[in-house]
Coordinates of C-alpha atoms in Angstrom, one line a residue:
Chain A
M4 CA -15.5 -11.7 20.3
P5 CA -15.6 -15.3 20.6
E6 CA -18.4 -16.7 18.2
L7 CA -19.7 -20.1 18.4
P8 CA -16.3 -22.1 17.0
E9 CA -14.1 -20.3 19.5
V10 CA -16.0 -21.3 22.8
E11 CA -16.2 -24.7 21.4
S12 CA -12.2 -24.1 20.9
V13 CA -12.5 -23.4 24.8
R14 CA -15.0 -26.4 25.3
R15 CA -12.9 -29.0 24.3
S16 CA -9.7 -27.8 25.7
L17 CA -11.8 -27.2 29.0
D18 CA -14.0 -30.6 29.3
P19 CA -10.8 -32.9 29.6
V20 CA -9.3 -31.2 32.3
I21 CA -12.1 -30.5 34.5
G22 CA -14.5 -33.1 33.5
G23 CA -14.8 -35.0 36.3
L24 CA -13.2 -33.2 39.1
D25 CA -14.9 -31.9 42.5
L26 CA -15.3 -28.3 42.7
I27 CA -13.6 -27.2 46.0
R28 CA -13.7 -23.3 45.7
V29 CA -14.8 -20.7 44.1
R30 CA -13.5 -17.2 44.6
I31 CA -15.3 -14.1 43.4
G32 CA -13.3 -11.1 42.7
R33 CA -15.9 -9.2 41.7
R34 CA -19.4 -9.9 42.5
D35 CA -21.0 -8.4 39.4
V36 CA -20.0 -10.5 36.9
V37 CA -21.9 -13.2 38.5
R38 CA -25.4 -13.4 37.8
D39 CA -28.7 -15.5 39.2
S40 CA -30.8 -17.4 36.3
R41 CA -32.7 -14.2 36.1
G42 CA -29.8 -12.5 35.7
R43 CA -29.9 -10.5 39.0
R44 CA -26.9 -9.1 40.0
R45 CA -28.5 -9.3 43.5
G46 CA -28.9 -12.9 43.3
A47 CA -27.8 -15.1 46.5
I48 CA -24.3 -16.2 45.6
D49 CA -23.6 -19.3 48.3
P50 CA -21.3 -22.0 47.8
T51 CA -24.2 -24.3 46.8
N52 CA -25.4 -22.6 43.6
L53 CA -21.6 -21.8 42.7
G54 CA -21.6 -25.6 42.1
V55 CA -19.1 -26.3 45.5
G56 CA -19.0 -29.6 46.4
S57 CA -20.3 -31.2 43.6
R58 CA -18.5 -33.2 40.6
V59 CA -18.4 -31.5 36.6
T60 CA -20.0 -34.0 34.9
Q61 CA -19.2 -32.4 31.6
V62 CA -18.6 -28.7 29.6
D63 CA -21.2 -28.0 27.1
R64 CA -21.8 -25.7 25.1
R65 CA -25.0 -24.3 23.3
G66 CA -24.7 -20.9 20.8
K67 CA -21.4 -18.9 22.3
Q68 CA -22.4 -19.7 25.9
L69 CA -20.0 -22.5 27.9
V70 CA -22.4 -24.7 30.3
I71 CA -20.4 -26.4 32.9
R72 CA -22.8 -28.9 34.5
F73 CA -22.5 -30.3 38.1
E74 CA -23.6 -34.0 39.2
N75 CA -25.9 -32.3 41.7
G76 CA -27.9 -30.3 38.5
S77 CA -26.8 -27.3 38.9
A78 CA -24.7 -25.5 36.8
T79 CA -22.6 -22.6 35.4
V80 CA -23.2 -20.9 32.3
V81 CA -19.9 -18.7 31.4
R82 CA -20.4 -15.9 28.7
L83 CA -16.8 -14.7 26.8
G84 CA -18.8 -11.6 25.7
M85 CA -16.1 -9.4 23.5
S86 CA -12.7 -9.7 25.9
G87 CA -13.4 -12.6 28.1
R88 CA -11.6 -15.5 28.3
L89 CA -10.4 -19.1 30.3
E90 CA -7.2 -19.5 31.6
I91 CA -5.1 -22.1 34.0
P92 CA -2.4 -20.4 35.7
L93 CA 0.2 -23.0 37.0
G94 CA 1.4 -23.3 40.6
Q95 CA 0.5 -20.6 42.9
G96 CA 1.5 -17.1 42.1
S97 CA 0.4 -13.8 43.0
I98 CA -3.4 -13.2 41.2
P99 CA -3.3 -10.5 38.4
P100 CA -6.2 -7.8 37.8
H101 CA -9.3 -8.8 36.2
R102 CA -9.7 -12.2 37.6
H103 CA -13.0 -11.9 38.3
V104 CA -13.6 -15.6 39.0
I105 CA -11.5 -17.8 40.4
W106 CA -12.6 -22.0 40.3
T107 CA -10.6 -24.5 42.1
F108 CA -11.2 -27.9 41.4
G109 CA -10.1 -31.2 42.9
G110 CA -7.4 -33.4 41.1
T111 CA -7.1 -37.0 42.2
N112 CA -3.8 -37.8 40.5
S113 CA -2.1 -34.1 40.4
E114 CA -2.7 -30.6 41.9
P115 CA -5.6 -29.2 42.3
V116 CA -6.9 -27.2 39.0
R117 CA -7.4 -23.4 39.0
V118 CA -9.3 -21.5 36.4
W119 CA -9.4 -18.4 36.0
F120 CA -12.0 -16.0 34.3
V121 CA -10.2 -13.0 32.8
D122 CA -12.4 -10.4 31.8
P123 CA -10.8 -6.7 31.8
R124 CA -13.7 -4.6 29.6
R125 CA -16.6 -6.9 31.7
F126 CA -18.9 -7.6 29.2
G127 CA -18.7 -11.4 29.7
G128 CA -19.6 -12.7 33.1
V129 CA -20.9 -16.1 34.6
H130 CA -24.7 -17.0 35.3
L131 CA -25.7 -19.6 37.7
A132 CA -28.3 -21.9 37.5
Q133 CA -29.5 -24.0 40.7
T134 CA -31.3 -26.9 38.8
P135 CA -31.7 -28.2 35.0
E136 CA -35.2 -25.9 35.0
D137 CA -33.2 -22.5 35.4
L138 CA -31.1 -23.8 33.0
T139 CA -33.0 -24.8 29.9
N140 CA -35.7 -22.6 31.2
R141 CA -33.8 -18.8 31.9
L142 CA -30.6 -18.6 30.9
L143 CA -30.6 -21.0 27.4
A144 CA -34.3 -20.0 26.8
G145 CA -35.2 -18.4 23.4
L146 CA -32.1 -19.8 21.9
G147 CA -32.3 -20.6 17.8
P148 CA -31.1 -23.8 16.1
E149 CA -27.5 -24.0 16.7
A150 CA -25.6 -22.8 13.4
P151 CA -23.4 -25.6 12.8
H152 CA -26.7 -27.9 12.1
V153 CA -28.9 -25.0 10.9
R154 CA -32.0 -26.1 8.3
P155 CA -33.9 -23.8 6.3
K156 CA -37.0 -25.0 7.7
E157 CA -35.9 -24.1 11.0
I158 CA -35.6 -20.2 10.1
A159 CA -37.7 -19.8 7.3
D160 CA -40.5 -18.3 9.4
A161 CA -38.2 -16.2 11.3
F162 CA -36.9 -14.4 8.0
G163 CA -40.2 -14.7 6.5
R164 CA -41.8 -12.3 9.0
T165 CA -39.0 -9.6 9.2
Q166 CA -37.7 -6.5 6.9
R167 CA -34.8 -6.4 8.6
A168 CA -31.3 -6.7 7.0
T169 CA -30.5 -10.4 6.7
K170 CA -27.2 -9.6 8.5
I171 CA -28.9 -8.5 11.4
V172 CA -31.0 -11.5 11.9
L173 CA -27.9 -13.8 11.5
L174 CA -26.9 -11.9 14.5
D175 CA -30.0 -12.8 16.3
Q176 CA -29.0 -15.7 18.6
R177 CA -32.8 -16.3 18.7
V178 CA -33.2 -17.1 15.1
I179 CA -29.6 -19.1 14.8
A180 CA -27.1 -19.8 18.2
G181 CA -24.1 -18.8 17.8
I182 CA -23.1 -16.3 14.7
G183 CA -21.7 -13.1 15.3
N184 CA -20.2 -10.3 12.7
I185 CA -16.8 -12.6 11.4
Y186 CA -19.2 -15.9 10.7
A187 CA -22.0 -13.5 9.4
D188 CA -20.1 -11.8 6.8
E189 CA -18.1 -14.9 5.8
A190 CA -21.5 -16.6 5.5
L191 CA -23.6 -14.0 3.2
H192 CA -20.1 -14.1 1.3
Q193 CA -20.1 -17.5 0.4
A194 CA -24.2 -18.0 -0.1
G195 CA -23.6 -14.7 -2.6
I196 CA -26.2 -12.8 -0.5
H197 CA -25.8 -8.6 -0.2
P198 CA -25.9 -8.1 4.1
A199 CA -28.5 -5.3 3.7
R200 CA -31.0 -7.5 1.7
P201 CA -34.4 -7.4 3.5
A202 CA -34.2 -11.1 5.4
A203 CA -38.1 -11.6 4.4
D204 CA -36.8 -11.5 0.4
L205 CA -34.6 -14.4 0.4
D206 CA -36.3 -17.2 -1.4
G207 CA -36.3 -20.8 -0.7
S208 CA -32.9 -21.1 -3.1
E209 CA -31.1 -18.5 -1.0
L210 CA -32.1 -20.0 2.4
R211 CA -30.8 -23.1 1.2
R212 CA -27.3 -21.6 0.3
L213 CA -27.3 -19.3 3.0
C214 CA -27.8 -22.3 5.5
G215 CA -25.2 -24.5 3.7
A216 CA -23.0 -21.8 3.5
I217 CA -23.4 -21.3 7.6
R218 CA -22.9 -25.2 8.1
K219 CA -19.9 -25.5 5.9
I220 CA -18.4 -22.7 7.5
M221 CA -18.9 -23.2 11.4
D222 CA -18.0 -26.8 10.4
S223 CA -14.5 -25.6 8.7
A224 CA -13.9 -23.1 11.8
I225 CA -14.5 -25.1 14.4
K226 CA -11.9 -27.8 12.8
A227 CA -9.4 -25.0 12.7
G228 CA -9.6 -24.0 16.5
G229 CA -11.9 -21.1 15.4
S230 CA -10.4 -17.6 14.6
T231 CA -7.7 -16.3 16.6
L232 CA -8.0 -12.3 16.5
R233 CA -5.2 -10.7 18.0
D234 CA -5.2 -7.8 19.7
H235 CA -1.6 -8.0 20.6
R236 CA 0.2 -9.3 17.0
L237 CA 3.0 -11.1 17.9
P238 CA 6.2 -10.0 15.6
D239 CA 7.2 -13.4 14.3
G240 CA 4.1 -16.0 13.8
S241 CA 1.4 -16.6 11.4
P242 CA -2.1 -15.1 12.5
G243 CA -3.1 -18.9 12.5
G244 CA -6.4 -20.6 13.0
Y245 CA -9.1 -19.8 10.8
R246 CA -8.3 -16.4 10.3
D247 CA -6.5 -17.4 7.7
Q248 CA -9.6 -18.5 5.8
H249 CA -11.6 -15.5 6.1
R250 CA -12.8 -14.2 2.8
V251 CA -14.4 -11.2 3.6
Y252 CA -14.1 -10.3 7.3
G253 CA -11.7 -7.2 8.1
R254 CA -10.6 -7.3 4.0
E255 CA -12.3 -3.8 3.3
G256 CA -10.4 -2.5 0.4
A257 CA -8.6 -6.0 -0.3
S258 CA -10.0 -7.8 -3.5
C259 CA -12.6 -10.5 -3.3
P260 CA -11.0 -14.1 -3.4
S261 CA -13.7 -15.3 -6.0
C262 CA -13.9 -12.1 -8.7
E263 CA -11.0 -10.0 -7.6
T264 CA -13.5 -7.0 -7.2
T265 CA -12.6 -4.3 -4.8
L266 CA -14.5 -5.5 -1.1
E267 CA -16.6 -2.8 0.1
G268 CA -17.8 -2.1 3.7
M269 CA -21.1 -0.8 5.2
R270 CA -22.5 -0.9 9.0
L271 CA -25.3 -2.3 9.8
G272 CA -26.7 -2.1 13.0
G273 CA -23.9 -0.6 14.4
R274 CA -21.7 -3.3 13.4
S275 CA -19.2 -3.2 10.4
T276 CA -19.8 -5.2 7.5
T277 CA -17.4 -6.4 4.6
Y278 CA -19.1 -7.8 1.3
C279 CA -18.2 -7.9 -2.4
P280 CA -19.9 -5.7 -4.4
Q281 CA -20.3 -8.1 -7.5
C282 CA -20.8 -11.1 -5.5
Q283 CA -23.4 -10.2 -3.6
R284 CA -25.8 -7.7 -5.2
P285 CA -28.4 -6.2 -3.5
Chain B
M11 CA 8.9 -12.8 43.8
P12 CA 8.7 -16.8 43.8
E13 CA 10.8 -18.5 45.7
L14 CA 11.5 -22.4 45.6
P15 CA 8.9 -23.5 47.1
E16 CA 6.3 -21.4 44.4
V17 CA 8.5 -22.4 41.6
E18 CA 8.2 -26.2 42.9
S19 CA 4.6 -25.6 43.0
V20 CA 4.7 -24.4 39.2
R21 CA 6.8 -27.5 38.5
R22 CA 4.3 -29.8 39.6
S23 CA 1.4 -28.3 38.0
L24 CA 3.1 -28.2 34.7
D25 CA 4.9 -31.9 34.8
P26 CA 2.1 -34.0 34.0
V27 CA 0.3 -31.4 31.6
I28 CA 3.4 -31.4 29.0
G29 CA 5.6 -34.3 30.2
G30 CA 5.3 -36.5 27.3
L31 CA 4.2 -34.1 24.7
D32 CA 6.0 -32.9 21.3
L33 CA 6.5 -29.2 21.5
I34 CA 5.1 -28.4 18.1
R35 CA 5.6 -24.5 18.3
V36 CA 7.0 -21.4 20.2
R37 CA 6.3 -18.0 19.5
I38 CA 8.8 -15.2 20.7
G39 CA 7.0 -12.2 21.1
R40 CA 9.5 -10.7 22.8
R41 CA 13.1 -11.4 21.6
D42 CA 14.4 -10.0 24.6
V43 CA 13.5 -11.8 27.2
V44 CA 14.9 -15.3 25.4
R45 CA 18.6 -15.6 26.1
D46 CA 21.3 -18.6 25.2
S47 CA 23.1 -20.6 27.6
R48 CA 25.6 -18.0 28.0
G49 CA 23.2 -15.0 28.8
R50 CA 23.4 -13.8 25.6
R51 CA 19.9 -11.9 24.0
R52 CA 21.3 -12.2 20.4
G53 CA 21.8 -15.8 20.7
A54 CA 20.6 -17.7 17.3
I55 CA 16.7 -18.6 18.0
D56 CA 16.2 -21.3 15.7
P57 CA 13.1 -23.7 16.1
T58 CA 15.7 -26.6 17.4
N59 CA 17.0 -24.7 19.7
L60 CA 13.5 -24.3 21.1
G61 CA 12.8 -27.8 21.2
V62 CA 10.8 -27.7 18.5
G63 CA 9.8 -31.0 17.0
S64 CA 11.1 -32.9 20.3
R65 CA 9.7 -34.8 23.4
V66 CA 9.5 -33.0 26.7
T67 CA 10.7 -35.7 28.8
Q68 CA 10.2 -34.2 32.2
V69 CA 9.9 -30.7 34.1
D70 CA 12.6 -30.4 36.5
R71 CA 13.3 -27.5 39.0
R72 CA 16.9 -26.5 40.1
G73 CA 16.7 -24.0 43.0
K74 CA 14.1 -21.0 41.4
Q75 CA 14.3 -22.3 38.0
L76 CA 12.2 -24.5 36.0
V77 CA 14.0 -26.9 33.2
I78 CA 12.3 -28.2 30.8
R79 CA 13.6 -30.9 29.6
F80 CA 13.9 -32.6 25.5
E81 CA 14.0 -35.7 24.4
N82 CA 17.1 -34.1 22.0
G83 CA 19.1 -33.4 25.2
S84 CA 18.1 -29.8 24.8
A85 CA 16.6 -27.6 27.4
T86 CA 14.6 -24.5 28.3
V87 CA 15.3 -23.0 31.3
V88 CA 12.8 -20.4 33.2
R89 CA 13.0 -17.8 35.3
L90 CA 10.1 -16.2 36.8
G91 CA 11.9 -13.4 38.0
M92 CA 9.6 -11.2 40.2
S93 CA 6.4 -10.7 38.2
G94 CA 6.9 -14.1 35.8
R95 CA 4.4 -16.2 35.4
L96 CA 2.9 -19.1 33.3
E97 CA -0.7 -19.7 32.4
I98 CA -2.6 -22.0 30.0
P99 CA -5.1 -20.3 27.8
L100 CA -8.1 -22.2 27.0
G101 CA -9.6 -22.2 23.5
Q102 CA -8.5 -20.2 20.7
G103 CA -8.6 -16.6 21.9
S104 CA -6.7 -13.3 21.2
I105 CA -3.7 -12.8 23.0
P106 CA -3.3 -10.2 25.7
P107 CA -0.3 -8.3 26.2
H108 CA 2.7 -9.5 28.1
R109 CA 2.6 -13.2 26.3
H110 CA 6.3 -13.1 26.0
V111 CA 6.6 -16.7 25.2
I112 CA 4.2 -18.9 23.4
W113 CA 4.5 -22.7 23.6
T114 CA 2.3 -25.0 21.6
F115 CA 2.7 -28.8 22.8
G116 CA 0.8 -31.6 20.7
G117 CA -1.6 -33.5 22.3
T118 CA -2.3 -37.0 21.6
N119 CA -6.1 -37.4 22.5
S120 CA -6.6 -33.9 23.4
E121 CA -6.6 -30.7 21.7
P122 CA -3.1 -29.0 21.6
V123 CA -2.1 -27.4 24.8
R124 CA -0.5 -23.8 24.6
V125 CA 1.3 -22.6 27.9
W126 CA 1.9 -18.6 27.8
F127 CA 5.1 -16.9 29.8
V128 CA 3.9 -14.0 31.2
D129 CA 6.1 -11.4 32.6
P130 CA 4.6 -7.7 32.5
R131 CA 7.6 -6.3 34.0
R132 CA 10.2 -8.9 32.1
F133 CA 12.6 -9.4 35.5
G134 CA 12.2 -13.2 34.5
G135 CA 13.6 -14.7 31.2
V136 CA 14.0 -18.3 28.9
H137 CA 17.4 -19.6 28.5
L138 CA 18.0 -22.4 26.1
A139 CA 20.5 -24.9 26.1
Q140 CA 21.1 -26.9 23.7
T141 CA 22.9 -29.6 25.1
P142 CA 23.2 -31.4 28.5
E143 CA 26.2 -29.7 29.1
D144 CA 25.3 -26.2 28.2
L145 CA 22.6 -26.7 30.5
T146 CA 25.0 -28.3 33.6
N147 CA 28.1 -25.9 33.1
R148 CA 26.2 -23.0 32.4
L149 CA 22.7 -21.7 33.2
L150 CA 22.7 -24.2 36.3
A151 CA 26.3 -23.8 36.8
G152 CA 27.5 -22.6 40.5
L153 CA 24.6 -23.0 42.3
G154 CA 24.7 -24.2 46.1
P155 CA 22.7 -27.4 47.6
E156 CA 18.8 -27.5 47.3
A157 CA 17.4 -25.5 50.2
P158 CA 15.1 -28.6 51.6
H159 CA 18.1 -30.7 51.8
V160 CA 20.8 -28.2 52.8
R161 CA 23.2 -29.6 55.4
P162 CA 25.6 -27.7 57.8
K163 CA 28.7 -29.5 56.2
E164 CA 27.8 -27.8 52.8
I165 CA 27.4 -24.7 53.7
A166 CA 29.7 -24.1 57.1
D167 CA 32.8 -23.2 54.4
A168 CA 30.9 -20.4 52.8
F169 CA 29.6 -19.4 56.3
G170 CA 32.6 -19.3 57.9
R171 CA 34.7 -17.4 55.2
T172 CA 32.6 -14.2 54.8
Q173 CA 31.7 -11.1 57.4
R174 CA 28.4 -10.3 55.4
A175 CA 25.1 -10.8 57.3
T176 CA 23.9 -14.0 57.2
K177 CA 20.8 -13.0 55.9
I178 CA 22.1 -11.6 52.9
V179 CA 24.0 -14.8 52.6
L180 CA 21.2 -17.3 52.6
L181 CA 19.9 -15.1 49.7
D182 CA 23.0 -16.0 47.7
Q183 CA 22.2 -18.5 45.6
R184 CA 25.6 -20.1 45.3
V185 CA 25.9 -20.8 49.0
I186 CA 22.1 -22.7 49.2
A187 CA 19.5 -22.7 45.8
G188 CA 16.2 -21.8 46.4
I189 CA 15.7 -19.5 49.4
G190 CA 14.7 -15.6 48.7
N191 CA 13.3 -12.5 51.0
I192 CA 10.2 -14.2 52.7
Y193 CA 11.9 -18.1 53.4
A194 CA 15.0 -16.4 55.0
D195 CA 13.4 -14.1 57.3
E196 CA 11.4 -17.2 58.1
A197 CA 14.0 -19.3 58.9
L198 CA 16.2 -16.9 60.7
H199 CA 13.3 -16.5 63.2
Q200 CA 12.6 -20.1 63.7
A201 CA 16.3 -20.3 64.3
G202 CA 16.4 -17.6 66.8
I203 CA 19.2 -15.8 64.6
H204 CA 19.4 -12.1 63.9
P205 CA 19.5 -11.4 60.7
A206 CA 22.2 -9.2 60.8
R207 CA 24.6 -11.5 62.4
P208 CA 28.1 -11.7 60.3
A209 CA 27.7 -15.2 58.8
A210 CA 31.3 -16.5 60.3
D211 CA 30.4 -15.5 63.7
L212 CA 27.3 -18.8 63.6
D213 CA 28.5 -21.6 65.6
G214 CA 28.1 -25.1 64.9
S215 CA 24.8 -25.2 66.9
E216 CA 23.7 -22.2 65.1
L217 CA 24.5 -23.8 62.0
R218 CA 22.4 -27.2 62.2
R219 CA 19.4 -25.0 63.9
L220 CA 19.5 -22.7 60.4
C221 CA 19.7 -25.5 58.2
G222 CA 17.4 -27.4 60.4
A223 CA 14.7 -24.8 60.0
I224 CA 15.3 -24.1 56.1
R225 CA 14.4 -27.9 55.5
K226 CA 11.3 -27.8 57.4
I227 CA 10.3 -24.3 56.5
M228 CA 10.8 -25.6 52.5
D229 CA 9.1 -28.4 53.1
S230 CA 5.8 -26.8 54.8
A231 CA 5.8 -24.3 52.1
I232 CA 6.0 -27.0 49.3
K233 CA 3.1 -28.9 50.8
A234 CA 1.2 -25.9 50.9
G235 CA 1.7 -24.7 47.2
G236 CA 3.6 -22.0 48.0
S237 CA 3.4 -18.6 49.5
T238 CA 0.2 -17.0 47.4
L239 CA 1.1 -13.4 47.0
R240 CA -1.5 -11.3 45.8
D241 CA -1.1 -7.8 44.2
H242 CA -5.0 -8.1 43.6
R243 CA -6.8 -9.2 46.5
L244 CA -9.6 -10.9 46.2
P245 CA -12.7 -9.6 48.4
D246 CA -14.0 -12.6 49.8
G247 CA -11.2 -15.1 50.0
S248 CA -8.8 -15.6 52.9
P249 CA -4.9 -15.7 51.6
G250 CA -4.2 -19.3 51.7
G251 CA -1.6 -21.4 51.1
Y252 CA 1.8 -20.9 53.0
R253 CA 0.9 -17.1 53.6
D254 CA -1.0 -17.8 56.8
Q255 CA 2.1 -19.8 58.2
H256 CA 4.6 -16.5 57.8
R257 CA 5.7 -16.0 61.3
V258 CA 7.6 -13.0 60.7
Y259 CA 7.4 -12.0 57.0
G260 CA 5.7 -9.5 56.1
R261 CA 4.5 -8.9 59.5
E262 CA 6.8 -5.9 61.0
G263 CA 4.7 -4.2 63.7
A264 CA 2.6 -7.1 64.7
S265 CA 3.5 -9.2 67.4
C266 CA 5.8 -12.8 67.3
P267 CA 3.7 -15.3 67.4
S268 CA 6.5 -17.2 69.9
C269 CA 7.0 -14.6 72.7
E270 CA 4.6 -11.5 71.5
T271 CA 7.3 -8.7 71.6
T272 CA 6.6 -6.4 68.3
L273 CA 8.4 -7.0 65.1
E274 CA 10.6 -5.2 63.8
G275 CA 12.0 -4.2 60.5
M276 CA 15.1 -2.9 58.8
R277 CA 16.8 -3.5 55.4
L278 CA 19.6 -5.6 54.4
G279 CA 21.5 -5.5 51.3
G280 CA 18.2 -3.4 49.7
R281 CA 15.7 -6.1 51.3
S282 CA 13.5 -5.7 53.7
T283 CA 13.9 -7.8 56.7
T284 CA 11.4 -8.4 59.7
Y285 CA 12.7 -9.8 62.6
C286 CA 11.8 -10.5 66.5
P287 CA 14.2 -8.4 68.6
Q288 CA 13.4 -10.6 71.7
C289 CA 13.8 -14.1 69.8
Q290 CA 16.6 -13.3 67.7
R291 CA 19.3 -10.9 69.3
P292 CA 22.1 -9.6 68.1

């Protein structure tokens, strides 16, 4: 599942392509992937609230959500979910399955640019905000601070109030926005904190180490273009990207890069979790 | 199957994206889609003859073939075949199946640009020319004149020598480059020539009408961005593109837009063929 660094990588490649272009047309292949700002599937989908006829001012990101902002004040939020992705098809060909939303942007000097929202498993979705208030007060409401900049004082209250496992709290987008399973495991290992430790038990120094680890890992992962996880491995080619830098995630049974102890796995809140029993003591 | 106008539409959207960029990396998912300039699957595939390290000078087209030309004199020819297409994925996500070739081009001002060759049925392929001579004398050898510019004197000899059905001769890339099933049917209808007429039976005036029809249809189809044929029809959206302008192709049983006679179908050389029995007399 794409986490903040992966979505940031999408944002950085999409923004220069569609920023400043007019949205000419949107075609909805499956209406049930499109929702209004209240999350309703039956909301009115008309050309205006899809942004048709308006210019893209910029492509933003908040947590794991991509925000396409239009000049008329509306916005489209894209959630990639588990298997969602965006692609630009070249030329006019037949449209393969699972292209649930197709945007066509007007280029001034070149061919029109089409962008496909592809999501075979349909865990992702496209959410429409008609006004800046819809966006701020509904779609992006309640999100915690952005993971790459998180500071201990911003999360101390939320951590102090709960006995939930620290790993589970890290996945809560209301506490910190942008962290998923990969970067939670990596940050806890780097901070030397056991994933099952009750959040309220962390002391000030541990919170500082945790925030520092999150900021550092997010920064490195964004620089690497995110973690490329392949369902389909290519026979000749390295995995590339931040995946090479994973120290614990997906490495259960391998040895800890810090102390060579065998990494262990557990499940927390239904999520597979890998940690070093030596570096991350309960 | 993409014909000349569809491939031209790919060329026009690809050229401004990768022209002038350096090819940083090529990853081959399936080696059997890549061939050398002699068509051999076992040809040496090394970074140099893939164009790695060289700059893309331009993206050309010859007939239905896309030609990516590199500064070092090498070239990559992409044949889209039946189901092949090119896509630009945005950001770093997992790579879905059927991405047989992945090029990564180096952008100066933006993120690297990746281009996927996708071909679930693998009728298409990627052919490598190490030198301009390989390209001219092997990969692009023997092709007839480009369909959008074809003149009667260029095809009169080839037509005069064969009793094959005119439709079959139109599909022969050595006679005219770029025509497939759609545009052959359309051109024959517009010229008022029965698809099964032996090519040698056409007189000078018919050859002129046929070439004129081909040039006009190619021109309109290129302007429309080609014919978008959808395997997957979107529920709310018009088919778009040149498909709206098809007068006979795929319309067996419907009425002729010229004379309202019911269009008939036949098979010629294994290809489905639609024609008007009134406008196109045997």
